[in-house]
Coordinates of C-alpha atoms in Angstrom, one line a residue:
M1 CA 11.5 -17.6 -11.1
R2 CA 9.5 -15.6 -8.8
T3 CA 5.6 -16.4 -8.6
P4 CA 3.3 -14.6 -10.2
R5 CA 0.2 -12.4 -7.8
K6 CA -1.7 -10.1 -8.0
A7 CA -2.9 -7.5 -5.1
A8 CA -4.6 -3.9 -4.8
R9 CA -4.6 -1.5 -1.9
V10 CA -6.0 1.5 -0.6
A11 CA -4.1 4.7 -0.4
V12 CA -6.8 6.3 2.6
L13 CA -6.6 10.0 3.4
A14 CA -8.1 11.6 5.8
P15 CA -9.6 16.0 5.6
D16 CA -5.8 17.0 6.8
G17 CA -4.0 14.7 3.5
A18 CA -3.2 12.3 5.9
V19 CA -2.4 9.0 4.6
F20 CA -2.9 5.3 6.5
M21 CA 0.0 2.9 5.8
F22 CA 1.5 -0.2 7.9
R23 CA 5.2 -0.3 8.8
Y24 CA 6.3 -4.2 8.0
D25 CA 10.3 -5.7 8.0
N26 CA 10.0 -8.3 5.0
E27 CA 13.2 -11.2 4.9
E28 CA 14.1 -9.5 1.2
V29 CA 13.1 -6.0 1.2
G30 CA 13.3 -5.3 5.2
V31 CA 12.0 -2.6 6.8
H32 CA 9.0 -0.3 4.8
W33 CA 5.7 1.2 5.1
A34 CA 2.7 0.1 2.8
L35 CA -0.9 1.2 2.3
P36 CA -3.7 -1.3 3.5
G37 CA -4.0 -4.3 1.1
G38 CA -2.5 -7.6 -0.2
G39 CA -2.6 -10.7 -2.6
L40 CA -6.4 -11.1 -4.3
D41 CA -8.2 -14.1 -3.5
P42 CA -9.1 -16.5 -6.5
G43 CA -12.1 -14.2 -8.7
E44 CA -11.7 -11.5 -6.8
T45 CA -11.0 -8.0 -9.0
P46 CA -8.8 -5.6 -7.9
L47 CA -11.7 -3.4 -6.4
E48 CA -13.0 -6.3 -4.5
G49 CA -9.7 -7.1 -3.2
A50 CA -8.9 -3.6 -2.4
L51 CA -12.3 -2.8 -0.3
R52 CA -12.2 -6.9 1.9
E53 CA -8.5 -5.9 2.6
V54 CA -9.0 -2.5 3.9
R55 CA -12.2 -4.2 5.8
E56 CA -9.6 -6.9 7.2
E57 CA -6.9 -5.5 8.2
T58 CA -8.7 -1.9 9.9
G59 CA -11.6 -3.1 10.1
W60 CA -13.2 -0.6 8.1
T61 CA -16.4 -1.5 5.9
D62 CA -17.6 1.7 5.9
V63 CA -14.3 3.2 3.5
E64 CA -16.0 3.7 0.1
V65 CA -12.6 3.0 -2.6
G66 CA -12.5 5.7 -5.3
P67 CA -10.6 5.8 -8.5
L68 CA -7.4 3.9 -9.6
L69 CA -4.9 5.6 -8.9
C70 CA -1.6 3.7 -9.9
L71 CA -0.1 0.6 -10.9
W72 CA 3.2 -1.1 -9.8
E73 CA 5.1 -4.7 -10.2
H74 CA 7.6 -5.5 -7.7
D75 CA 9.6 -8.3 -6.3
F76 CA 10.4 -9.6 -2.2
T77 CA 10.0 -13.2 -0.8
R78 CA 6.0 -13.2 1.0
A79 CA 6.3 -16.5 3.5
G80 CA 9.6 -17.5 2.4
V81 CA 8.6 -17.6 -2.1
P82 CA 9.6 -15.7 -4.0
V83 CA 6.8 -13.4 -6.3
R84 CA 6.5 -10.6 -8.5
Q85 CA 3.4 -8.4 -7.1
H86 CA 1.5 -6.5 -9.7
E87 CA -0.7 -4.2 -7.9
H88 CA -3.6 -1.9 -8.4
I89 CA -3.8 1.2 -5.8
Y90 CA -6.6 2.6 -5.0
V91 CA -7.3 5.7 -3.1
A92 CA -9.9 6.7 -0.8
E93 CA -11.2 9.4 1.3
G94 CA -11.9 8.6 5.3
P95 CA -12.0 9.6 8.6
R96 CA -8.4 10.2 9.9
R97 CA -9.0 7.4 12.7
D98 CA -7.7 4.0 14.2
P99 CA -8.3 1.1 13.3
L100 CA -11.2 -1.0 14.8
G101 CA -11.7 -4.3 16.9
D102 CA -9.5 -6.8 17.8
L103 CA -6.3 -7.3 14.5
T104 CA -4.0 -8.9 17.0
A105 CA -4.0 -12.1 14.5
A106 CA -4.5 -10.7 11.3
H107 CA -1.7 -8.3 11.6
A108 CA 0.4 -11.2 13.1
E109 CA -0.5 -13.2 10.3
D110 CA 0.3 -10.6 7.5
A111 CA 3.6 -9.3 9.2
I112 CA 2.4 -6.2 10.0
L113 CA 4.2 -4.6 13.4
R114 CA 2.3 -1.5 13.5
W115 CA 0.2 1.5 11.8
R116 CA 0.3 5.2 11.3
W117 CA -0.8 8.6 9.8
W118 CA 1.2 10.1 7.5
S119 CA 1.0 13.8 7.1
P120 CA 2.3 15.2 3.3
A121 CA 5.1 16.6 5.9
D122 CA 6.2 12.8 7.8
L123 CA 5.7 11.5 4.0
A124 CA 8.4 13.5 2.5
A125 CA 10.7 13.6 5.6
A126 CA 10.1 9.6 6.2
T127 CA 14.0 7.8 6.4
E128 CA 12.3 4.4 5.8
P129 CA 11.2 3.7 2.6
L130 CA 7.6 4.2 1.8
W131 CA 5.6 1.8 -0.6
P132 CA 5.0 2.3 -4.0
P133 CA 8.0 4.7 -4.7
R134 CA 7.0 8.3 -5.4
L135 CA 4.0 7.8 -3.0
P136 CA 5.0 11.5 -1.3
E137 CA 4.6 12.9 -5.2
L138 CA 2.2 11.2 -5.8
L139 CA 0.0 11.9 -3.0
E140 CA 0.9 15.8 -3.3
A141 CA -0.5 15.4 -7.1
V142 CA -3.5 14.1 -5.7
R143 CA -4.4 16.8 -2.9
R144 CA -3.2 19.0 -5.5
D145 CA -5.2 18.4 -8.5
G146 CA -7.3 15.4 -7.3
P147 CA -6.8 11.6 -8.7
P148 CA -5.4 11.3 -12.2
A149 CA -7.5 10.9 -14.6
E150 CA -5.3 7.4 -15.8
P151 CA -3.2 5.8 -13.3
V152 CA -0.2 6.0 -13.2
D153 CA 2.0 3.2 -14.0
F154 CA 5.4 3.0 -11.3
G155 CA 6.7 0.2 -13.8
R156 CA 8.5 -2.7 -12.0
T157 CA 11.2 -2.5 -8.5
P158 CA 13.1 -5.8 -8.6
A159 CA 14.2 -7.0 -5.5
D160 CA 17.8 -5.6 -5.4
M161 CA 16.9 -2.3 -5.4
P162 CA 16.1 -0.1 -2.7
V163 CA 12.6 0.2 -2.3
G164 CA 12.7 4.7 -2.4
W165 CA 14.3 4.1 -5.8
S166 CA 12.2 5.4 -9.2
A167 CA 12.4 3.5 -12.7
T168 CA 11.8 6.8 -14.3

């Protein structure tokens, strides 16, 4: 049985189309790259959690989160506990910059190994899994057409499926 967990993430896009991501090595699903974000605090809305997580993980206090981009549910183990995480993923625009301040303790607590900006070409050529699945095509559609009128629902990715697996 997996513990339900609600989370929010933000795809921070730079003017050149690059997206900011963190690298993790999870005990159950392995190495992967994910957008800034994480679990919601009690009573927190997904939007409030998205803003808090960006601030805690990047030190950026000026990111204005835009529309809801997609929904995704996936299984993984967090701190030894199997969870089924339901994520709200928002899009935001921001300058291409480094994280601000000393985030060493926050990154260690969240098992963040490193960070980087991914250009559209980098995303398309990624050799390590990207969370959520189909992120490159989704961000390409955002760059081309703007955010979707309704959030894209990626469905659920089981823990035993490769992270790049698609339910379509």
